[in-house]
Coordinates of C-alpha atoms and ligand atoms in Angstrom, one line a residue:
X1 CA 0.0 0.0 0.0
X2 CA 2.8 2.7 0.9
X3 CA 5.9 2.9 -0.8
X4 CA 7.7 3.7 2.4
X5 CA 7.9 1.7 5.7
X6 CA 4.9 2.2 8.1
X7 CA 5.7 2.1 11.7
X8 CA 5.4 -1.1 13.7
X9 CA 2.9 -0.5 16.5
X10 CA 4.4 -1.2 19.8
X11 CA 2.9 -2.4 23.1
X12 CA 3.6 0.9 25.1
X13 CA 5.9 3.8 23.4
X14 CA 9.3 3.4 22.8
X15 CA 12.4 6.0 22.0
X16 CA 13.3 5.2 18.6
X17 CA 17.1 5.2 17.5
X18 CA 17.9 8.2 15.4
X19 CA 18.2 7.9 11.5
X20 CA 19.8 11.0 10.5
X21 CA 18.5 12.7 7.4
X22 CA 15.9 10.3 7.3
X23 CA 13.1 13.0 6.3
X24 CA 15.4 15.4 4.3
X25 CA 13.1 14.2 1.1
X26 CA 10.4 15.5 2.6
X27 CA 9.0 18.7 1.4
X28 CA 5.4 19.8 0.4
X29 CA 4.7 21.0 -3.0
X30 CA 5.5 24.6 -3.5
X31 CA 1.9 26.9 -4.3
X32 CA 2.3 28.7 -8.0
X33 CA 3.3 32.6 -8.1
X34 CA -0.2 33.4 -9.1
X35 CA -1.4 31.9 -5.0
X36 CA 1.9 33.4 -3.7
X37 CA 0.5 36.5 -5.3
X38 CA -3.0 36.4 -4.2
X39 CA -1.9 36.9 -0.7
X40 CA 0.2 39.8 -1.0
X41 CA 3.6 37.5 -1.2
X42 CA 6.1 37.3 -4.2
X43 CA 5.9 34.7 -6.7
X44 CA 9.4 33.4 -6.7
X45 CA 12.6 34.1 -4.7
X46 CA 13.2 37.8 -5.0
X47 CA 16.8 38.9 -5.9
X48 CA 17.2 40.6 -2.3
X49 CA 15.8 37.3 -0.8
X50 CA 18.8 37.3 1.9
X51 CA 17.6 40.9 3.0
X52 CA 13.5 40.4 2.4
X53 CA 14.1 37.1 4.8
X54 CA 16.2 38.8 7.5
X55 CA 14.3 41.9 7.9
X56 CA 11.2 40.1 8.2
X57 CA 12.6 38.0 11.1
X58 CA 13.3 41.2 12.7
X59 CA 10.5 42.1 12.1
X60 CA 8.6 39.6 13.9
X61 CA 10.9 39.3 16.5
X62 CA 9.4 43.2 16.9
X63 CA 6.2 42.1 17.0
X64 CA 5.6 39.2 18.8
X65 CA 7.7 39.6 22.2
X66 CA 7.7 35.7 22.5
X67 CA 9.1 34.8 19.8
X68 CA 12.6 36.3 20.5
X69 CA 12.1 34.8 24.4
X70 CA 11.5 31.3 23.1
X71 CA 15.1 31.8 20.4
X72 CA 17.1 33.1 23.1
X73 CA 15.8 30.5 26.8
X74 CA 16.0 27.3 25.6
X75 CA 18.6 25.6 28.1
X76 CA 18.9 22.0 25.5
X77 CA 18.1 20.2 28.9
X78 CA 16.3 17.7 26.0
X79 CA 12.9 17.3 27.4
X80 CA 11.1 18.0 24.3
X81 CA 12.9 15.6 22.2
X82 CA 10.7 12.5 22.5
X83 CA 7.7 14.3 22.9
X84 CA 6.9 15.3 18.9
X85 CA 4.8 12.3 17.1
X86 CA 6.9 12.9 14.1
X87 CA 10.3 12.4 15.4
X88 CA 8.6 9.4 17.3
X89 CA 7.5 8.5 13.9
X90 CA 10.4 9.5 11.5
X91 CA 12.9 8.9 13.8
X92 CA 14.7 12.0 11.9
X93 CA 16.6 13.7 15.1
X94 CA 15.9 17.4 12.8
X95 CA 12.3 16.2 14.0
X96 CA 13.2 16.7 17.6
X97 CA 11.5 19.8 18.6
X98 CA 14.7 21.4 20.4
X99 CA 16.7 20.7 16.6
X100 CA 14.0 21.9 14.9
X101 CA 14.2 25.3 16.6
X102 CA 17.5 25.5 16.2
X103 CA 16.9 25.6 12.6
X104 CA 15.8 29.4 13.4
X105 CA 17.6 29.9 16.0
X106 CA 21.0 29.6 14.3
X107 CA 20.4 31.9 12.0
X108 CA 18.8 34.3 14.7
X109 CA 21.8 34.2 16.6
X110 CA 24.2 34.7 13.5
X111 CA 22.1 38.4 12.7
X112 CA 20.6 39.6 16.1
X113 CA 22.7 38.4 18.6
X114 CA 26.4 40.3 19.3
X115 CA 28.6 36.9 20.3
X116 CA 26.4 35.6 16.6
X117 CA 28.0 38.6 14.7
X118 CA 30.8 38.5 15.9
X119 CA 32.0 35.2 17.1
X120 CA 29.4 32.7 14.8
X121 CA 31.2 29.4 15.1
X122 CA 31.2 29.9 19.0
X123 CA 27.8 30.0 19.5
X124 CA 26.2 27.7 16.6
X125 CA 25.0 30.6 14.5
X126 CA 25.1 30.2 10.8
X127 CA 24.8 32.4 7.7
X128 CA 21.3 32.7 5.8
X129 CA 21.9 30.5 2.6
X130 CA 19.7 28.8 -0.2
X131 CA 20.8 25.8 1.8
X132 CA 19.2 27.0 5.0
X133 CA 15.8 28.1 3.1
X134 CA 15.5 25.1 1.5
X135 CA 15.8 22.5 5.3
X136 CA 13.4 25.1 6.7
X137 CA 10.7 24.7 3.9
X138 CA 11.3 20.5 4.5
X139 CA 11.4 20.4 8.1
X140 CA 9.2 23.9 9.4
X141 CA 6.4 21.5 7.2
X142 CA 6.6 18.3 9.4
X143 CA 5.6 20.3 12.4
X144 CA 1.6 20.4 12.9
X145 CA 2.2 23.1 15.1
X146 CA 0.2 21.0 17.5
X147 CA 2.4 22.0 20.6
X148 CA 2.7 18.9 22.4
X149 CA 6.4 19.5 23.2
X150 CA 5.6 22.7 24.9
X151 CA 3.5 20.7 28.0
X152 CA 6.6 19.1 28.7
X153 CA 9.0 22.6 28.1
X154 CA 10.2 23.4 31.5
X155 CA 10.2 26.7 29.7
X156 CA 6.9 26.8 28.2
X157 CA 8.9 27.2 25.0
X158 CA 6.5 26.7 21.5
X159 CA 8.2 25.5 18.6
X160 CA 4.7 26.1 17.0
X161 CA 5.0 30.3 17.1
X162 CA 8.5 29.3 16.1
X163 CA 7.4 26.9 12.9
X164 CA 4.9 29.9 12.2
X165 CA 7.5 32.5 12.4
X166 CA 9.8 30.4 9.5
X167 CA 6.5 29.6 7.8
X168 CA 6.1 33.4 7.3
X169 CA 9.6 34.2 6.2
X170 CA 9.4 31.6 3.7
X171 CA 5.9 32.9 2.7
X172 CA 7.5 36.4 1.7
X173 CA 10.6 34.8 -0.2
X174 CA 8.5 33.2 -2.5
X175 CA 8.5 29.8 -0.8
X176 CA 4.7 29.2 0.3
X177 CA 3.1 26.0 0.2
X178 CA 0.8 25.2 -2.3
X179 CA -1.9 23.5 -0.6
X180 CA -2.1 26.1 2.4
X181 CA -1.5 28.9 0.0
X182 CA -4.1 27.9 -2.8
X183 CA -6.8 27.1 0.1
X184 CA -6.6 30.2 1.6
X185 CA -7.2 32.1 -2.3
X186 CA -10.1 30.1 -2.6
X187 CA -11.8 31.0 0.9
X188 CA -11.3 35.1 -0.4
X189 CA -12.9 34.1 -3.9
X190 CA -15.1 31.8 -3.3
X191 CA -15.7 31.5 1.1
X192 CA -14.4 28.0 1.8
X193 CA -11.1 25.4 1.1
X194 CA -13.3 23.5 -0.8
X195 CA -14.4 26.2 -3.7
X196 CA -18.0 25.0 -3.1
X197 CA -20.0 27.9 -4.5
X198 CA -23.1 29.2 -3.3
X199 CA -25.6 27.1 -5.7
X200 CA -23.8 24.1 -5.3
X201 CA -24.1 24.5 -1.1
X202 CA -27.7 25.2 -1.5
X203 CA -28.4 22.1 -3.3
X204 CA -26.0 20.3 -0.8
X205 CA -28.0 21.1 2.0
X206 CA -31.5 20.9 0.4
X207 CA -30.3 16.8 -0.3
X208 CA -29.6 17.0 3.5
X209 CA -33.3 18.8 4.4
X210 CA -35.0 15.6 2.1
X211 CA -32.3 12.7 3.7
X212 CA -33.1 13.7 7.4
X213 CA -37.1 13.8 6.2
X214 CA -37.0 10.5 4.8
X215 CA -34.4 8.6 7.9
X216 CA -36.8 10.3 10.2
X217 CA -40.3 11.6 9.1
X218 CA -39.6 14.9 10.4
X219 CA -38.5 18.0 8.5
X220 CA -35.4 19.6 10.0
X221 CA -34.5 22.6 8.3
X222 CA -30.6 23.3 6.8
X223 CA -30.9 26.9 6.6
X224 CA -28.5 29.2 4.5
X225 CA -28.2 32.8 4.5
X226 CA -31.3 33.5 6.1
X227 CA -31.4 37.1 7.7
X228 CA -32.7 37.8 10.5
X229 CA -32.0 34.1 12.1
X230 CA -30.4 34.3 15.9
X231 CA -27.4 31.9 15.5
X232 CA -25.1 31.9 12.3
X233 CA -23.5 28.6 12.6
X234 CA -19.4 28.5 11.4
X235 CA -18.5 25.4 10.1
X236 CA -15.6 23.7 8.5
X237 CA -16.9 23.2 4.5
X238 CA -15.9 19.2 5.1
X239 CA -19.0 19.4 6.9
X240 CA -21.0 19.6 3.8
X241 CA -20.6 16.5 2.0
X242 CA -17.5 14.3 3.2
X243 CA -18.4 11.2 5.5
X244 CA -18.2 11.3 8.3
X245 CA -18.2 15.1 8.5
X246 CA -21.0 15.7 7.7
X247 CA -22.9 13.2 9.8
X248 CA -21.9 15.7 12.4
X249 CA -23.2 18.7 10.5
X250 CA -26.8 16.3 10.2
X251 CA -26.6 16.1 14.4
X252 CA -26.3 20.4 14.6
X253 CA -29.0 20.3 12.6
X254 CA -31.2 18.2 14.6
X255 CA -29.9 19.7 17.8
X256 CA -31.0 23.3 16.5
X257 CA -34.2 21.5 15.9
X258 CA -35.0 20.2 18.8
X259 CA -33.7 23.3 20.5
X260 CA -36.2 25.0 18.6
X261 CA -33.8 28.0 18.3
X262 CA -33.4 29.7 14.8
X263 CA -30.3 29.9 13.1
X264 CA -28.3 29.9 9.7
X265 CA -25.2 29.3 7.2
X266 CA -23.8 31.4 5.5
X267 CA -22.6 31.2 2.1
X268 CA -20.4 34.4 2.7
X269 CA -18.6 32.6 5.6
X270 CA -19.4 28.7 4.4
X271 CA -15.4 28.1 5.8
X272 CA -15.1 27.6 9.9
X273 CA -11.0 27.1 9.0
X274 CA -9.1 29.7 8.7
X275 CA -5.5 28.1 7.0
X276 CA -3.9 31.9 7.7
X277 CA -2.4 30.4 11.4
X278 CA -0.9 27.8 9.4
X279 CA 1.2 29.7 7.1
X280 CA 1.5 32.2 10.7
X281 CA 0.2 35.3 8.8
X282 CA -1.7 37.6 11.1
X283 CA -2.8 39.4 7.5
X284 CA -4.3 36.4 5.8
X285 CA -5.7 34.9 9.4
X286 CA -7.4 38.2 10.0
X287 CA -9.2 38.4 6.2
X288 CA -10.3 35.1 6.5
X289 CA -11.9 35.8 9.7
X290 CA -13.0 39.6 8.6
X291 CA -15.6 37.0 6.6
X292 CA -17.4 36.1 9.6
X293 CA -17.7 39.4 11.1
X294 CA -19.0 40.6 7.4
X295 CA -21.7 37.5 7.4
X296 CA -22.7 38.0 11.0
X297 CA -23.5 41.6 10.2
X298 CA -25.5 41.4 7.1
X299 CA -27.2 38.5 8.8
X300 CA -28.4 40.4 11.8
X301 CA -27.6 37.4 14.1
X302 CA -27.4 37.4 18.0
X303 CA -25.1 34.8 18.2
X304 CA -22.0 32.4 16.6
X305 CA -21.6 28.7 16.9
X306 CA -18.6 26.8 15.4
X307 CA -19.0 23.6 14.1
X308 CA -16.5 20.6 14.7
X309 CA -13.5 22.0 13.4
X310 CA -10.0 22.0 15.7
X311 CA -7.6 24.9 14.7
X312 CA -10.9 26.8 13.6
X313 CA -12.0 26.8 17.3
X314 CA -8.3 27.7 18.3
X315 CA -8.7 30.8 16.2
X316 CA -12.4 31.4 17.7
X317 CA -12.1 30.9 20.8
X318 CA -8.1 32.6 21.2
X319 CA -8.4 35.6 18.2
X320 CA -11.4 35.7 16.8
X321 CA -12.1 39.3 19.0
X322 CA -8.9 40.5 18.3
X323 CA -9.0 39.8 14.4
X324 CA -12.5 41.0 14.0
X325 CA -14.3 42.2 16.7
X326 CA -15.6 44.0 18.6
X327 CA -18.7 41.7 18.5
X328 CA -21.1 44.3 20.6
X329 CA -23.5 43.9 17.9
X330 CA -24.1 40.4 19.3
X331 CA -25.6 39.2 22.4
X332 CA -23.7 39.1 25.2
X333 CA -25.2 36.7 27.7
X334 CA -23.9 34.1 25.7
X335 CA -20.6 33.4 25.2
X336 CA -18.8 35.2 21.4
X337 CA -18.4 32.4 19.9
X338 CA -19.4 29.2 21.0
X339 CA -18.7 25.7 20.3
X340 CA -21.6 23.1 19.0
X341 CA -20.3 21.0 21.9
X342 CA -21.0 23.4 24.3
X343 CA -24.5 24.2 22.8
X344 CA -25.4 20.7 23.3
X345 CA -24.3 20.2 26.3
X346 CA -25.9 22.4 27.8
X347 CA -28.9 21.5 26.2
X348 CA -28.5 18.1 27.7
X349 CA -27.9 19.3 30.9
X350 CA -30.9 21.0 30.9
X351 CA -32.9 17.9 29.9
X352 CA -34.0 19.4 26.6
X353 CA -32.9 16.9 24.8
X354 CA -34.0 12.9 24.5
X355 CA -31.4 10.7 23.7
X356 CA -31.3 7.3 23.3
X357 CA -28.1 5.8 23.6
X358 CA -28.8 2.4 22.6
X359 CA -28.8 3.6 18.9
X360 CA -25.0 3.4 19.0
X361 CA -24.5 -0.3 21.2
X362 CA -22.8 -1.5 17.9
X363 CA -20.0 0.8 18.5
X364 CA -17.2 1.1 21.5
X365 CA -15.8 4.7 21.4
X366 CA -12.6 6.4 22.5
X367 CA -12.3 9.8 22.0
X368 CA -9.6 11.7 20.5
X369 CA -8.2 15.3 21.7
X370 CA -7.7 17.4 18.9
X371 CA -4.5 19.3 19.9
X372 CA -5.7 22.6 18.8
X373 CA -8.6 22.3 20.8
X374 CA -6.8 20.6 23.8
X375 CA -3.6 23.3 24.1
X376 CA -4.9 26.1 21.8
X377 CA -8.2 27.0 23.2
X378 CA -10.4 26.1 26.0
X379 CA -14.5 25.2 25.9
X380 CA -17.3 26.1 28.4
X381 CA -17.0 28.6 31.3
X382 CA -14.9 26.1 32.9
X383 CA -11.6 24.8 33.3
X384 CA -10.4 22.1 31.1
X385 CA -14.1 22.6 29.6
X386 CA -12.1 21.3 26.1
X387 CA -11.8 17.6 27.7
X388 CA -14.9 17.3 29.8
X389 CA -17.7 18.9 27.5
X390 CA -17.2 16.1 24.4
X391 CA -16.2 13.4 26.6
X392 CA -20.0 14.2 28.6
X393 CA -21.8 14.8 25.2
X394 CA -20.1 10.9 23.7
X395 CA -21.3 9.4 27.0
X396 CA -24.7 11.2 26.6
X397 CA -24.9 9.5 23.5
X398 CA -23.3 6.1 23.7
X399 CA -23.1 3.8 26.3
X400 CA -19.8 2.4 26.1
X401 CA -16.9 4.7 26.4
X402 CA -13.2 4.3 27.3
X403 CA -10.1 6.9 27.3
X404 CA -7.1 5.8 25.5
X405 CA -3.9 5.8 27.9
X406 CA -3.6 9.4 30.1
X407 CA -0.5 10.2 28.6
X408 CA -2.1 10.4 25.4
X409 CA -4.9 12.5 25.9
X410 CA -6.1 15.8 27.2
X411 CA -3.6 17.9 27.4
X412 CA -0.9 15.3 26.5
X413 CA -2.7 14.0 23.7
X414 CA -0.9 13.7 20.1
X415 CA -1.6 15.1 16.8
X416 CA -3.6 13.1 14.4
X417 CA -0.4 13.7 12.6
X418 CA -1.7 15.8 9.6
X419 CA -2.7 19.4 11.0
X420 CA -0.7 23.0 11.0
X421 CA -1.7 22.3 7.1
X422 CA 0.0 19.2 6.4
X423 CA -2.9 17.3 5.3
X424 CA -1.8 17.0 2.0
X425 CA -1.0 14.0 -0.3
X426 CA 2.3 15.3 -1.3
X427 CA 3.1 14.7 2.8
X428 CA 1.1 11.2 2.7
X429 CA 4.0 9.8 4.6
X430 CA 4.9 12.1 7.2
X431 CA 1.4 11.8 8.0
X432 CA 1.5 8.1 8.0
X433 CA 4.6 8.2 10.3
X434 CA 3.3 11.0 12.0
X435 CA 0.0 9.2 13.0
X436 CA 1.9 6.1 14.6
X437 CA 1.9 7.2 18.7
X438 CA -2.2 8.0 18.6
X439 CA -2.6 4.7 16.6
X440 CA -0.3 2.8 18.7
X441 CA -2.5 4.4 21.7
X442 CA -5.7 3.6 19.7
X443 CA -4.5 -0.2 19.6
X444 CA -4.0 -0.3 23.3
X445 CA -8.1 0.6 23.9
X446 CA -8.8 -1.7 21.3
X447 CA -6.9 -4.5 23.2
X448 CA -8.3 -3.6 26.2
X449 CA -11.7 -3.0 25.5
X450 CA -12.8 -3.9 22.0
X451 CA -13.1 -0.5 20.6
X452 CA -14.5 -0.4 17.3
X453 CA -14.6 3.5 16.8
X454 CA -12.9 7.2 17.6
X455 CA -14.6 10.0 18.1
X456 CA -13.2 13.6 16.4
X457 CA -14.6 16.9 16.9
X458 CA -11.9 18.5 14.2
X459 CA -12.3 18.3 10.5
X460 CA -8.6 17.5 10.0
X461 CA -8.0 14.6 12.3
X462 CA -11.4 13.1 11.0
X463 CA -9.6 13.6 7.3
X464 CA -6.1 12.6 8.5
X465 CA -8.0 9.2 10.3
X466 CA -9.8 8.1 7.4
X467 CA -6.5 7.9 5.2
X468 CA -4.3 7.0 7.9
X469 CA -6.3 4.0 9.4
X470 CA -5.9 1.8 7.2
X471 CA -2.0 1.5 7.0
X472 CA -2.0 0.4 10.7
X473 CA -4.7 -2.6 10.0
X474 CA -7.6 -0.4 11.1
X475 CA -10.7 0.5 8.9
X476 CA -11.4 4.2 7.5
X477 CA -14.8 4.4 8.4
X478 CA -14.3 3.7 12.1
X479 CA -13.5 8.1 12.6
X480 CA -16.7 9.4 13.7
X481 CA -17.6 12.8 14.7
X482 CA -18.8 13.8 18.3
X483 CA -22.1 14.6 16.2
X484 CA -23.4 11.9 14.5
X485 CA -23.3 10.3 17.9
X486 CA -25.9 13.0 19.0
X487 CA -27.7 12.5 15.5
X488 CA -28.0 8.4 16.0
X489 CA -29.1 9.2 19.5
X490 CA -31.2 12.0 19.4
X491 CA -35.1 11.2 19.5
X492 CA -36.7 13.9 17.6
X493 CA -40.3 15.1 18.5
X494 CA -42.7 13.4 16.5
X495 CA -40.3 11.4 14.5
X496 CA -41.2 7.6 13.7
X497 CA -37.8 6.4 16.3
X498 CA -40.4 8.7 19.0
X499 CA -43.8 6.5 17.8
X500 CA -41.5 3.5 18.5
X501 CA -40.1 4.6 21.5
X502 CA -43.1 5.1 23.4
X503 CA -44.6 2.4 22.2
X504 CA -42.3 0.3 23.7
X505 CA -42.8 2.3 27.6
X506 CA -47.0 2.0 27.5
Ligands
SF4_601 S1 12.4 21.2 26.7 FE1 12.5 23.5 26.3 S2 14.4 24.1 27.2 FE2 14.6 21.9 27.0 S3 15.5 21.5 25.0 FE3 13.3 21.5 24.6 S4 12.8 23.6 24.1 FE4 14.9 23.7 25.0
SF4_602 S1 4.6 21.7 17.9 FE1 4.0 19.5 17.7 S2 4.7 18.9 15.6 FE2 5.8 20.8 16.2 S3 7.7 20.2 17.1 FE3 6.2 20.4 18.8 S4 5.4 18.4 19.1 FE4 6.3 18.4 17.1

């Protein structure tokens, strides 16, 4: 199936010996000088490259205060090392997080540092060459900027801001990567990754509106730009058609329902992910996100719910105010934005919502921690809100739930192995390697306890899962989102499962 070797799964996780260079090859394809241009970034490497690339690391060294503390604490005391899923998967040592650093560091140190000026062999600093460009573009693109090595940073260091800060510099020599670059052209032209225009995602949903009718008996509405609605609902556009994404966008759907709350898409903002923190441009993350703001105004809504999308709720819930607000045009007794998870939630907590869990006996679920979700944002008004509120909305749902091992989850828990916008065929085997630690973790709950499926509430790991599965001996279709666990459970009003239902109790 691959033409590279796929990681052995292991009974617990081991430290793999180092195979130098082993990734060098790796590199994603480079976006055309008409994306490059789109954005605002050259289409080829300018002849002042050397200057262009240098200034603009002083340049965000300027701006972002943390950047420069992260290149100039780290002590090499070597607790990151093990703690990346690609160098656990690779076994490249460039894929340690601490050497991956030091990829920008060295070159920090040669031009903004007095012992690197002066004194360069001394301290490990290095000249700016094609040389150095070219192992930034391979190795700043096998980091998912998931930030797993930062837990376990005595420092607190973040080789993701790091990976974010090269990302940028490569973006303005000419360097971008296609498939970030091209997605984020299509979300200004058309309003989502996909390039799904507005007729096509009206017909889309309409096929949803006549599905659910038929499974059911009872018409729930998909509703797209409908003004004057009180929720505008964000999702990521893999919600619209790709399985099992959009079983999860079918479960909103009846939750609004039942809810009996009104609410909308938008085929302005028909894109919850915003691909501008990938390529760590605060320009391009802010436009995309300008969208919602736009939609949410011409709407006239009260209120914002994101879908099940990971990096899009790190946005949300961490910049979304700072990129486009204020939001006092919205109302403010409920929290700007807020995630579908939370919505139902709540609404279970307030027994407004009949579920009946026995719908999903044929399947054992673990759950999976998005990392964006898990160490970029948090969920609910309390703390560690991101773990608890899924985990309580799966066991609302199903009746057999297990955790995979602690040091895999929560905040601990390891990248699907295809976000920071690596989920890209060109990358199809850092992904594959990438994936190894959650699917050796993934094999240790099935083991245990029979698990048949996992449970995603990001549109990337559900993507990365249903490619990835398969080369460890499991099966695509056992991803699931958190979603269509609430849509097999939920027991609409005067739906046929409700006839049954009751029938049964009298
Ligand atoms: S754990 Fe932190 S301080 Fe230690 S080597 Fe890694 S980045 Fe440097
Ligand atoms: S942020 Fe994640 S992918 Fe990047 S070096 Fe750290 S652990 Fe690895």
């Amino acid at each position: 199936m691959a033409d590279f070797d796929v990681p052995v799964l292991n009974e617990y996780p081991l430290i793999p010996k180092l195979k130098e260079g082993v990734m060098a090859h790796s590199s994603p394809f480079m976006a055309k000088a008409e994306f490059q241009e789109q954005l605002g970034f050259p289409g080829e490497l300018p002849d002042n490259w050397k200057e262009v690339a240098i200034d603009k690391m002083g340049e965000l060294l300027g701006k972002y205060r943390s950047l420069q503390v992260f290149l100039d604490i780290c002590v090499h005391c070597g607790a990151c090392t093990d703690k990346c899923h690609y160098f656990l998967g690779t076994t490249d040592p460039k894929n340690m997080p601490v050497a991956r650093q030091e990829l920008l560091r060295k070159v920090y140190r040669r031009y903004f540092t007095f012992a690197g000026k002066y004194f360069p062999k001394l301290v490990g600093a290095v000249d700016l060459t094609e040389e150095v460009l070219d192992d930034w573009y391979s190795y700043f693109h096998q980091c998912s900027q998931c930030r797993r090595c930062s837990v376990f940073c005595p420092y607190g260091i973040d080789t993701a801001e790091i990976s974010m800060a090269a990302r940028e510099i490569l973006d303005v020599v000419g360097k971008g990567q296609k498939y970030c670059n091209e997605i984020i052209g299509k979300v200004f032209v058309i309003g989502n990754n996909l390039g799904l225009p507005e007729p096509a995602l009206k017909d889309t949903l309409e096929g949803l509106e006549e599905e659910v009718e038929e499974d059911t008996g009872v018409k729930v509405r998909f509703p797209l730009d409908e003004k004057g609605a009180d929720i505008l609902l964000i999702t990521p556009s893999a919600d619209f058609f790709a399985e099992p994404h959009v079983d999860g966008l079918i479960g909103y759907a009846k939750v609004f329902h039942e809810a009996g709350v009104s609410w909308t898409m938008s085929s302005k903002a028909s894109e919850a992910a915003n691909f501008g923190m990938f390529i760590g441009s605060y320009e391009n993350m802010r436009r995309v996100s300008l969208r919602i703001r736009e939609a949410a105004l011409e709407l006239g809504v009260k209120r914002i719910v994101f879908g099940e999308c990971g990096h899009a709720w790190r946005v949300a819930y961490s910049f979304l105010n700072t990129l486009a607000g204020p939001f006092d045009f919205l109302d403010q007794n409920y929290p700007i934005p807020q995630h579908i998870c939370e919505f139902t939630n709540n609404l279970i907590n307030e027994n407004k919502l009949r579920l009946n869990k026995a719908e999903n006996d044929h399947m054992k679920l673990t759950f999976h921690d998005s990392c964006n979700v898990a160490r970029g944002a948090g969920m609910g008004n309390i703390e560690g809100g991101q773990f608890t509120i899924p985990r309580d909305v799966i066991k609302a749902s199903c009746n057999y739930f297990y955790d995979m091992p602690q040091d895999t989850i929560h905040d601990a828990t390891f990248c699907c192995g295809g976000g920071g916008g690596l989920l890209t065929d060109d990358l199809m085997e850092l992904r594959v390697k990438g994936a190894q630690p959650r699917m050796e973790a993934l094999k240790q709950v099935t083991d245990e306890h029979q698990v048949t499926n996992i449970a995603a509430i990001c549109a990337i790991c559900k993507s990365q899962f249903a490619k990835t599965l398969p080369y460890y001996g499991f099966t695509m279709d056992q991803i699931v989102s958190v979603h269509q666990l609430v849509s097999n459970a939920i027991v609409l009003k005067g739906s046929e499962q409700e006839a049954e239902l009751d029938g049964e109790t009298e």
